[in-house]
Each structure stands twice: as structure tokens, then as C-alpha cells.
Coordinates of C-alpha atoms in Angstrom, one line a residue:
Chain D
X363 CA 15.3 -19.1 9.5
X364 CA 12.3 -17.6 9.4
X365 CA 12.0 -14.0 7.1
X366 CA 10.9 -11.1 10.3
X367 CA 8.8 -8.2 9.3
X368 CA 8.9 -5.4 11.6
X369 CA 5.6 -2.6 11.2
X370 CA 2.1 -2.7 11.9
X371 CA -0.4 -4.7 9.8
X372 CA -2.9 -1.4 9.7
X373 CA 0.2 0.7 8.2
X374 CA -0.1 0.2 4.2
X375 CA 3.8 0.2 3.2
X376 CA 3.8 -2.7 6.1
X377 CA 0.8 -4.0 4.2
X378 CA 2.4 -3.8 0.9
X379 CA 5.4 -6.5 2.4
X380 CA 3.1 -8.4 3.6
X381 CA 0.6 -8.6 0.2
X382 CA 4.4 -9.5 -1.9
X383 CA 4.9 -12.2 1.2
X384 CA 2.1 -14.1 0.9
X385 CA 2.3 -14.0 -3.4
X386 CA 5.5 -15.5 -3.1
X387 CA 4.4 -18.1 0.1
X388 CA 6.6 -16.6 2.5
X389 CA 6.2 -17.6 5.8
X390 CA 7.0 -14.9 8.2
X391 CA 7.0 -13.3 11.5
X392 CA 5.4 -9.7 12.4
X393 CA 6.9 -7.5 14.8
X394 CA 4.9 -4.6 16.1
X395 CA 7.4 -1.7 17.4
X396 CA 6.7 -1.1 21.0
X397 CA 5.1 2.4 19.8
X398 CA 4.5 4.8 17.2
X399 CA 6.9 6.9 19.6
X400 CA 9.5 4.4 19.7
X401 CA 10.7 4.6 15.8
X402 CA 12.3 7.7 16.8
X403 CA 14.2 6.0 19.6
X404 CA 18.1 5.7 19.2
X405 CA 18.0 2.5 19.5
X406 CA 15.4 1.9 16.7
X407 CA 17.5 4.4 14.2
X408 CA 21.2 2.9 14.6
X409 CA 19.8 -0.6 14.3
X410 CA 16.2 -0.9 12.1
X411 CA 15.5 2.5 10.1
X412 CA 17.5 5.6 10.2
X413 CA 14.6 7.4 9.2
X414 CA 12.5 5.9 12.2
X415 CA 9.7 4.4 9.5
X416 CA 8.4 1.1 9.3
X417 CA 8.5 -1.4 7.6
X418 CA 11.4 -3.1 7.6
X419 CA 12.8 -6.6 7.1
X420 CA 15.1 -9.3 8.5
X421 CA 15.9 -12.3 6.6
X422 CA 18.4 -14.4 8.9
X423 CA 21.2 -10.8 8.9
X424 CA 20.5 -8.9 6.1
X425 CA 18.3 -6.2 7.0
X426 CA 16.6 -4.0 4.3
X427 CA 14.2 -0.9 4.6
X428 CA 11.9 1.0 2.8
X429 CA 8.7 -1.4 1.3
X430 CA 9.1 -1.0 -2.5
X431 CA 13.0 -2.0 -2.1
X432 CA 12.0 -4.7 0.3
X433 CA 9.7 -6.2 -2.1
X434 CA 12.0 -5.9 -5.5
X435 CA 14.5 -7.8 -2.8
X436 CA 11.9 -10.4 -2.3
X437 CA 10.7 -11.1 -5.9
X438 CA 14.6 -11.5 -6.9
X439 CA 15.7 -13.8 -4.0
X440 CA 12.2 -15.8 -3.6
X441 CA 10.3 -15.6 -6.8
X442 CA 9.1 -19.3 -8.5
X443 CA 10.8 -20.9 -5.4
X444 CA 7.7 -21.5 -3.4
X445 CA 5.1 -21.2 -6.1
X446 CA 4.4 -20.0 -9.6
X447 CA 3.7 -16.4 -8.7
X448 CA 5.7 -13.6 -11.0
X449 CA 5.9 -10.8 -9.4
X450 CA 8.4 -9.1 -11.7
X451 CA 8.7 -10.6 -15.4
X452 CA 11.8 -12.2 -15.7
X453 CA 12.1 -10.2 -19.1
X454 CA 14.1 -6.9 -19.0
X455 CA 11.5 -5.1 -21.3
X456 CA 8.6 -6.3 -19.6
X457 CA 10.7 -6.0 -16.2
X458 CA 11.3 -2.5 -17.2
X459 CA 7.6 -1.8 -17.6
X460 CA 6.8 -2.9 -14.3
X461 CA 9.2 -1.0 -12.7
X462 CA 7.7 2.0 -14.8
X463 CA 4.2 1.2 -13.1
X464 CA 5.4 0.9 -9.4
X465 CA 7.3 4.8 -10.4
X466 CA 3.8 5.7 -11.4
X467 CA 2.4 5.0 -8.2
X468 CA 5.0 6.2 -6.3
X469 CA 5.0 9.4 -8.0
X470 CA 1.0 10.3 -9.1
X471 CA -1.3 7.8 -7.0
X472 CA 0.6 7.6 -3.7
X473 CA 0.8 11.2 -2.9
X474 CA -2.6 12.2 -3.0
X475 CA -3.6 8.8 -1.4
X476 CA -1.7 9.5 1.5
X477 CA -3.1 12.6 2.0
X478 CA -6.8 11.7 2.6
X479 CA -5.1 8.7 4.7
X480 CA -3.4 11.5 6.6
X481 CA -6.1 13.5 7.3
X482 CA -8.7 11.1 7.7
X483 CA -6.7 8.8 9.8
X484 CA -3.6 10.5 11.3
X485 CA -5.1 13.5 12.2
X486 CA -8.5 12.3 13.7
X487 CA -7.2 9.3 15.5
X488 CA -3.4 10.3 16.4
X489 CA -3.7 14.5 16.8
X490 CA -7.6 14.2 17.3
X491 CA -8.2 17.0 15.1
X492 CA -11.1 17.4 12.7
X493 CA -9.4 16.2 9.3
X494 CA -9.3 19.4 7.2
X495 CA -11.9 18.9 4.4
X496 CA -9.9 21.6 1.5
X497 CA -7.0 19.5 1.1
X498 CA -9.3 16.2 1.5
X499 CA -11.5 18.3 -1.4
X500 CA -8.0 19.0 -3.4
X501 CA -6.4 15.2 -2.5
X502 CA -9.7 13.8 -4.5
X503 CA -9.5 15.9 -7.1
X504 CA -6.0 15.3 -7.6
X505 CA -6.6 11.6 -7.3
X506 CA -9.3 11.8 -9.6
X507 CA -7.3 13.3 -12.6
X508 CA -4.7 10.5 -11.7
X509 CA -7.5 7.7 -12.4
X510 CA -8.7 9.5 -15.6
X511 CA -4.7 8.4 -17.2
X512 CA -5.3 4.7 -15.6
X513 CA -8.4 4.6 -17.5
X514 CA -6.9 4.4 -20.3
X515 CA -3.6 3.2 -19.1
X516 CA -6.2 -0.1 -17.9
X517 CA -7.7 -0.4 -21.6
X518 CA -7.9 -3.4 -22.9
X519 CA -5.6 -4.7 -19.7
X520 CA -6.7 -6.8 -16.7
X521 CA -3.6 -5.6 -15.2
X522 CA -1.3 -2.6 -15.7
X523 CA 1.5 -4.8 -17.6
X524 CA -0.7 -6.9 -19.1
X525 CA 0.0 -10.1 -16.0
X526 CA -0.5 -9.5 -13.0
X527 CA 2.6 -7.8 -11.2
X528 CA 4.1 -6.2 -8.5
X529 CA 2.8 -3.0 -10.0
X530 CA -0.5 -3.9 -9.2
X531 CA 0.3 -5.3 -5.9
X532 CA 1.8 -2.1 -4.6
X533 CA -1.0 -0.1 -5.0
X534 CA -3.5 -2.3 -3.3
X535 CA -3.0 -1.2 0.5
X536 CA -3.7 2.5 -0.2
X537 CA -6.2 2.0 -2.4
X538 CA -8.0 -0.2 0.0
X539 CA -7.6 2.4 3.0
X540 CA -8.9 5.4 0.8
X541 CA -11.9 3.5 -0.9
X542 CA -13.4 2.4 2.2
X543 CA -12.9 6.1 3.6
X544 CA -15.6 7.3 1.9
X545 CA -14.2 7.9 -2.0
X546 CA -15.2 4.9 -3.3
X547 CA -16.6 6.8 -6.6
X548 CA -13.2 8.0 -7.9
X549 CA -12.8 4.0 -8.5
X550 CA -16.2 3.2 -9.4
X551 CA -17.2 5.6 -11.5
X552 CA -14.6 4.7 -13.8
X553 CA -15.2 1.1 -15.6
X554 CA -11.5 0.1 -16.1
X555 CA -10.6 1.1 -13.0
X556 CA -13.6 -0.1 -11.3
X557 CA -13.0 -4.1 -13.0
X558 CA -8.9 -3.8 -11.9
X559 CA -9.4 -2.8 -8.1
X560 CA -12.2 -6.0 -8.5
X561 CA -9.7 -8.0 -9.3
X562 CA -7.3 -6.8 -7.0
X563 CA -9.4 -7.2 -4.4
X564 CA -10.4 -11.1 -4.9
X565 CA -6.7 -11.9 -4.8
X566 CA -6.7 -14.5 -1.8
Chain F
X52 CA 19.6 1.4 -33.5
X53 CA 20.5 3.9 -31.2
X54 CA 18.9 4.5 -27.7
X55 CA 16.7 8.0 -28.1
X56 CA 16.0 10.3 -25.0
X57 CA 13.3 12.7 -24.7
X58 CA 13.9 15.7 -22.4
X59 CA 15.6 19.1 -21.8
X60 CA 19.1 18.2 -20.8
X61 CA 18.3 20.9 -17.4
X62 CA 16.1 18.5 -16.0
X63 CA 17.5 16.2 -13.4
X64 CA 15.5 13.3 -14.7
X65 CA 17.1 13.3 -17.9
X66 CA 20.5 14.5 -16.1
X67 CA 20.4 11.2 -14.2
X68 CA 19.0 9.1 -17.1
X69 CA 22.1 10.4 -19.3
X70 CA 25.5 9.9 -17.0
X71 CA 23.6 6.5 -16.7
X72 CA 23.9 5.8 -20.1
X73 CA 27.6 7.2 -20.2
X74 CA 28.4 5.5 -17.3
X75 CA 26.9 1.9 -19.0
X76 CA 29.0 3.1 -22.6
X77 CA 25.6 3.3 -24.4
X78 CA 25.4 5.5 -26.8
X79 CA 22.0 8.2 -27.7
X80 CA 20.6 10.4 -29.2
X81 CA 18.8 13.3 -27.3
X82 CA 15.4 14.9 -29.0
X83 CA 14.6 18.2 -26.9
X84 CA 10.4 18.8 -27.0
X85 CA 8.9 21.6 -28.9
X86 CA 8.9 23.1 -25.2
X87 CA 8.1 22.4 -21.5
X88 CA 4.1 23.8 -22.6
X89 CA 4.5 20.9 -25.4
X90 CA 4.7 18.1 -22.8
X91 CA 1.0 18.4 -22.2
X92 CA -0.5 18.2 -25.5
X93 CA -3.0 15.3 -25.9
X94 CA -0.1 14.2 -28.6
X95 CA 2.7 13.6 -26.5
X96 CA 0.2 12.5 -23.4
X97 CA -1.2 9.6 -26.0
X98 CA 2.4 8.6 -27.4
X99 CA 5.3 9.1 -25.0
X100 CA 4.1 10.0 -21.6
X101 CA 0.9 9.6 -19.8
X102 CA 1.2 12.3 -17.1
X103 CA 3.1 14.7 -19.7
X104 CA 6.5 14.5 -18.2
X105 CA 10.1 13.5 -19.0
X106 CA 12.7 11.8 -19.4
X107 CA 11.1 9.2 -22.0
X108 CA 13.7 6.7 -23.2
X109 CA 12.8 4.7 -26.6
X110 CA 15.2 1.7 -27.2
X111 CA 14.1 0.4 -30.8
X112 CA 10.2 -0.1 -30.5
X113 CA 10.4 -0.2 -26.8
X114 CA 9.4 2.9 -24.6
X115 CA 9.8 3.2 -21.2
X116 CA 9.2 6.3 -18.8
X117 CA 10.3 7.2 -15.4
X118 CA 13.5 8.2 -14.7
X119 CA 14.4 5.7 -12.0
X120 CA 12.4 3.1 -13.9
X121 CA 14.8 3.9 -16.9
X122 CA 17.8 3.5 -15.4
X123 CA 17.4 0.6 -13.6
X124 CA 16.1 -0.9 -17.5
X125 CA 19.8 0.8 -18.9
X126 CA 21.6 -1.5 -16.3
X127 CA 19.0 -4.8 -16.3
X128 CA 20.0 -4.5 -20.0
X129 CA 23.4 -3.0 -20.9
X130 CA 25.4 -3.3 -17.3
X131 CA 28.6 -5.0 -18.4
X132 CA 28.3 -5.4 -22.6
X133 CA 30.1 -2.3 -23.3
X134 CA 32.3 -1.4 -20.1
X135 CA 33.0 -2.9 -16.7
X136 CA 30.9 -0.3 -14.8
X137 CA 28.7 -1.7 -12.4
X138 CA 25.7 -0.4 -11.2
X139 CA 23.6 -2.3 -9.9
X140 CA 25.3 -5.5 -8.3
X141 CA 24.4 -8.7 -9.2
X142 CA 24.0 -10.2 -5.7
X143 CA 20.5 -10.0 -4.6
X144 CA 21.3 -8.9 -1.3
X145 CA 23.8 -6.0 -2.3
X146 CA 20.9 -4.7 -4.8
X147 CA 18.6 -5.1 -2.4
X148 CA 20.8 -2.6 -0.4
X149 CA 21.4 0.0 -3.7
X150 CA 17.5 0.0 -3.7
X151 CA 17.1 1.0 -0.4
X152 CA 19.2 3.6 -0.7
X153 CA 17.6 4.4 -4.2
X154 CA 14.2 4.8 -2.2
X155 CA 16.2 7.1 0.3
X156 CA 16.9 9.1 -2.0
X157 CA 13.5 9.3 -3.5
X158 CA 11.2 9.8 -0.1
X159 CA 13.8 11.6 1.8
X160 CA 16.3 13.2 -0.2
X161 CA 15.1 14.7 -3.6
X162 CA 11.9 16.3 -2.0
X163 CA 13.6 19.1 0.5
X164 CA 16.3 19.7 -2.1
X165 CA 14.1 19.5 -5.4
X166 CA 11.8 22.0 -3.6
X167 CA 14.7 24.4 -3.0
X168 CA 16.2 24.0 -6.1
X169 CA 13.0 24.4 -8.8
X170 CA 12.3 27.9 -6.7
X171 CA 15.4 28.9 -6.4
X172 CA 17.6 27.9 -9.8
X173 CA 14.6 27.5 -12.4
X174 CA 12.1 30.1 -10.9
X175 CA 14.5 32.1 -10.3
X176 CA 12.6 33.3 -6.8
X177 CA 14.0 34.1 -3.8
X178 CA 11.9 32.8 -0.4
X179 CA 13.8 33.1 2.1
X180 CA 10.8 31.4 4.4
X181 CA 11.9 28.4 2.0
X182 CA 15.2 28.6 3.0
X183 CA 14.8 29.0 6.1
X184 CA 12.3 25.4 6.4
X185 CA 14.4 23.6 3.7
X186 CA 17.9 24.4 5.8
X187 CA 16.0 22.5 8.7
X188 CA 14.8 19.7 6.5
X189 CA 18.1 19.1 4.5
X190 CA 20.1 19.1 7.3
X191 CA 18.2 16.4 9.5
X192 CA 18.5 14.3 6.1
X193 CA 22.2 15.0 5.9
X194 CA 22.5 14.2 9.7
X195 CA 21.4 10.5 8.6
X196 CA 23.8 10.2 5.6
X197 CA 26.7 11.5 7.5
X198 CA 26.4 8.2 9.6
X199 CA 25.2 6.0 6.3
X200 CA 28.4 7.3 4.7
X201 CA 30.8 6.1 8.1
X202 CA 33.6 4.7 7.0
X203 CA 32.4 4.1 3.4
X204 CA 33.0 5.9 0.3
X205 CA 29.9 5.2 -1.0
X206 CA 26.2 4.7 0.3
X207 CA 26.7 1.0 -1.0
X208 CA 30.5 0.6 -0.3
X209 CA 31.5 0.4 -4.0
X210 CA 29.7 3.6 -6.5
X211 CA 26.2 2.2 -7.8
X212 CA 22.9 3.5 -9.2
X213 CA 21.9 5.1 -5.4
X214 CA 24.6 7.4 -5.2
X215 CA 24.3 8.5 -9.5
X216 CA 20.6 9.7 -8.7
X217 CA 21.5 11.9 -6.1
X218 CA 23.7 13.8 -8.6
X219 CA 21.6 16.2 -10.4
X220 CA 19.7 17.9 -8.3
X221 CA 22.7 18.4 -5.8
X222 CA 24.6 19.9 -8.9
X223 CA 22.3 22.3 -9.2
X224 CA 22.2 23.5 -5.3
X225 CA 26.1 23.5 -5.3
X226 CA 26.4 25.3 -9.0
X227 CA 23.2 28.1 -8.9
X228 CA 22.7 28.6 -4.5
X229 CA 24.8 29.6 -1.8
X230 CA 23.3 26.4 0.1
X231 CA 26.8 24.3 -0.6
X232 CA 27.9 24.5 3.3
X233 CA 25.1 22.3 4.4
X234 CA 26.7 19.7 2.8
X235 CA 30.4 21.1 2.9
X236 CA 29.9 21.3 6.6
X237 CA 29.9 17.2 7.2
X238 CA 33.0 16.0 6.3
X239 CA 31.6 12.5 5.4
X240 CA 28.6 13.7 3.2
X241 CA 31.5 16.6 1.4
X242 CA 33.5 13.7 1.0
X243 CA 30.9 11.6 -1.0
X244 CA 29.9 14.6 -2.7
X245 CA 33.1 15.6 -4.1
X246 CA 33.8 12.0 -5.2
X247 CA 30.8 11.3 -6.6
X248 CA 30.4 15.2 -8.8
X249 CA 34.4 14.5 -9.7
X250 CA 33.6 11.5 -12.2
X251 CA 34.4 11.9 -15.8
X252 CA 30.5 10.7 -16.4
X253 CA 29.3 13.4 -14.9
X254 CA 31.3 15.9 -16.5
X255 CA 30.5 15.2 -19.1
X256 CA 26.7 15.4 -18.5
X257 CA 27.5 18.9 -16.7
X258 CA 28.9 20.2 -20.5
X259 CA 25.5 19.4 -21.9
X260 CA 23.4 20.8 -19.4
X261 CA 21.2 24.1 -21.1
X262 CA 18.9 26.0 -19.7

């Protein structure tokens, strides 16, 4: 039975499931909700998210929110059964590592990301408001000081652990969204950096 | 060697990082920084945590930060060698399930309560425009874990990993604020809350907490 993916390919935790399904050479179905409205229907909280978000996944009856979870799921139940992809080591130190990377970008790059993502997108295309350009001003700032510690968290690295992982993958969606936004320095202007989002990016 | 854990035994990080390792039987060592100003000299940025925060766990050589990231390390490696605790399971689709709830906790949960409870218990500062937007907040979360918690005594069924990490910071709200009825007021979520704050693991966290 084929694995479904309920969300939309533009929204980056979606995007983040669909990165780890394609590593692992998953093939799946995506489900678009009716509308951004309907996640808060009833029906859409007692049966897919109880938090009305997207993404979320059903493989055969086992459903499981929440795109970080989902992939972790993914890597244990699929990884090396498809093809030779490693997505998370199967070493509990190095394991433990990645895990520490994804918390990384969960807790330092993420937030500031979805900030300029918020203003820049949600606000103009969804509320269409002017974005509000001191907490796009304070977001890149933020993000910038964020980028100076994976500078040298990158040195000597191609990848964050060392291989790549599903560290790395996680934070390709928002990075993608934000550097073509118009911040594209932040990553550039740091040579590290700049050679890791590189390699990201040629990832088929 | 023994297991060392950098932090202030206050901070719910560590908290959750320690009743993890009572809960798993391992034993540690705790080494309290020079003080919370320390955590952002270039020293302890360079050598135990690159955005100058804690918990830090070093096991032998190996260091690892981030408190969820820690824990789930504690039980990839120790779950089952010195006790029967489990908690993580060992089916894939039953973890899959304790990490859900493990990122619930994270996006939803923590923020609205950490928020009140930094201001409130280690400011020390009363807002009640806070409150007033947190009460709101909390509440709608709660909503959704009354009906998670239906029929089950846990937010997995059995007690696991998901249900630990919400303990500290709930400590806090029920032990130093008068905001315990939001949760006392659904029975399901009280239930939880009692049974989950009533192990002996936590206790025994609870003695060692210092402000």
C-alpha cells in the first residue's frame, strides 16, 4: 500500500517529508487539504492533526504527525530497504549527534527562518499586508548570528555529522524559501556555509 | 566512567535529562557552571556548547547537547541494561507515536508554559497581560490533550519519553504559580499530571532542584 502524505508541496515541513521520501525511494501519494481553512475543520482535527497542521502521514493505518517525527519514523522503518541512503547512522553515538543537529535547527535556525517566511510570504500573500520590515531586520540578524556558530560547526565538514544526514536534510526547505527571498548573503557570505547549502542543493 | 551533566539542576533541560537517567538506572555526576553569565564565554562556546546553553551530557569522550537529543541518546543506549524501564519502545510504529508526541510537546506545549514560567518563577515578574494571553494559549493546548489523553493513562498508552519531557516545566507552574487549575480543571489532563509528577523518578529529581 502505498505510503500517503497529506500537506502542500509549497509548505516546507511538507517539503521536509517529501525531501526524507525520495532519500529513502519511497514512492508516495500527495494529498492537498481541501483549504488552508479546512485544517481547522472537526473533521480534519479528530482524524489527521489535532493541532490542524500539515503535514501528516499514512502508511496503510498508522498515521503519524508532526514532520521531524514523521521522518525519524521513516528512516527506522525504511532506511537501506530501498537503497543505500543513511539517513540516521545506525551508531548510537553518531545517531545521537544527529539527533543533536536536527535539535539545533529546531531550536536556533528554524525560528528566525520562519519568521522572514512569515512575513514575507504569509503576510503579503494570505493577510495581504506589507510584511513588516523591523522584525524581517531582527529575523536576519538573528539568523545571521546563528550561521556565524555553523561556520565553524561546518569546519572541516561537508556535512554537519560528518555524512550526510537527516540533519542536513531538515534544514533544506527553509533554507531554500528564505535564500531565494532576498537573504541570500547570510549564506554566501560565509564560505562553509556557502560550500554546505551547495551541496545541499545538488542533491537530486 | 561515569556519565557527567553540565547544568543548574533549576533548569528544565537538565530536570528532564536527569529523571531520564534515574529513570534508565544510570548513574552521574552533575558539574554546575561557574554561573548562568559563564555559559557564554568563548571557553565553554568552543568546548561544550555552541550556542552557550545547557544541559551538556559527556559520556566518556563523547559529548552530546540538547536536551531532547540527550535523552533519546540515554535510552538508544542504556534503555534496558540496568532496569526494565522503557522509554522509548522498540516497535517502530509505537516510537514513531512517542515522537510525535515528543514534538507536541516541543511546538505546542513548552512554548506557552515556558514563557509563563521563566517570567513568572525565575524573573520573578508579575504580567498579568501574560497571564491573561498565556491562560488562552495553555488552555486551547490542554483542550487537545484532554481528548489525546481519552481513555489512556498516558499520551502513548504505556509512560514513555513524551510524557517525562513534559514534567519539568509543569512542575514549576504547579509548585511556584497559582496557574494549577488550568490543568486541575480537566479531569483527564489532572489525571496524567498527577500520575506522571507521583513517580519515585521524579521525586527524586524534585529533591535536587536549587535555585
Amino acid at each position: 500500500m502505498t505510503i500517503r502524505l497529506v500537506g502542500v508541496s509549497a509548505s516546507y515541513p511538507t517539503l521536509r517529508v517529501i525531501i526524507c521520501l525520495k532519500e529513502l525511494g519511497l514512492p508516495y501519494e500527495l494529498e492537498p487539504p481541501a483549504s488552508y481553512q479546512s485544517l481547522k475543520d472537526e473533521d480534519y482535527i479528530a482524524n489527521k492533526h489535532p493541532f490542524g497542521k500539515t503535514p501528516v502521514l499514512f502508511d496503510g493505518d498508522f498515521r503519524i504527525t508532526e514532520s521531524r517525527a514523521i521522518c525519524r519514523y521513516l528512516a527506522s522503518k525504511y532506511q537501506g530497504k530501498h537503497n543505500d541512503t543513511i539517513l540516521i547512522p545506525n551508531d548510537v553515538h553518531k545517531a545521537g549527534l544527529v539527533d543533536q543537529f536536527i535539535s539545533y535547527e529546531l531550536s536556533y535556525y528554524d525560528p528566525p527562518l520562519l519568521k522572514i517566511v512569515y512575513q514575507k510570504k504569509f503576510v503579503k500573500n494570505f493577510l495581504n499586508k506589507d510584511p513588516d520590515p523591523e522584525i524581517i531586520k531582527q529575523a536576519h540578524e538573528e539568523l545571521a548570528k546563528v550561521l556565524d556558530v555553523y561556520e565553524k560547526l561546518l569546519e572541516g565538514k561537508e556535512y554537519l555529522n560528518g555524512e550526510y544526514s537527516l540533519a542536513d536534510l531538515v534544514h533544506c526547505p527553509g533554507t531554500y524559501c528564505v535564500y531565494g527571498a532576498g537573504h541570500s548573503d547570510l549564506w554566501d557570505s560565509r564560505p562553509n556555509v556557502k560550500n554546505w547549502w551547495n551541496r545541499l542543493c545538488n542533491r537530486d | 566512567m561515569t556519565v557527567k551533566l553540565i547544568g543548574f539542576e533549576v533548569s528544565p533541560g537538565v530536570l528532564s535529562v536527569m529523571m531520564t537517567l534515574h529513570e534508565l538506572g544510570v548513574p552521574y555526576q552533575i558539574e554546575n557552571p561557574a554561573s548562568w553569565q559563564a555559559l557564554k564565554d568563548e571557553d565553554y562556546i568552543t568546548n561544550k556548547h555552541p550556542f552557550g546553553k545547557v544541559p551538556v551530557l559527556c559520556d566518556g569522550d563523547y559529548k552530546i547537547t540538547e536536551t531532547r537529543a540527550i535523552c533519546r541518546y540515554l535510552v538508544s543506549k542504556y534503555q534496558g541494561k540496568n532496569n526494565k524501564t522503557i522509554l522509548i519502545p522498540n516497535d517502530v510504529h509505537k516510537a514513531g507515536l512517542v515522537d510525535q508526541y515528543i514534538s507536541y510537546e516541543c511546538s505546542y506545549y513548552t512554548p506557552p508554559v515556558a514563557k509563563l514560567v521563566v517570567e513568572e518563577v525565575f524573573h520573578k515578574t508579575s504580567n498579568p497581560e501574560l497571564v491573561e494571553t498565556s491562560q488562552k494559549e495553555i488552555d486551547k493546548v490542554l483542550d487537545v490533550y484532554e481528548k489525546l489523553l481519552n481513555g489512556k493513562e498516558y499520551l502513548n498508552g504505556e509512560f514513555s519519553l513524551a510524557d517525562l519531557l513534559h514534567i519539568p516545566f509543569t512542575h514549576f507552574i504547579f509548585s511556584a504559580t497559582k496557574h494549577a487549575d488550568w490543568w486541575n480543571k480537566k479531569p483527564n489532563v489532572k489525571q496524567w499530571w498527577d500520575r506522571i509528577s507521583n513517580r519515585d523518578c521524579w521525586k527524586k529529581c524534585v529533591e535536587k532542584i536549587k535555585f
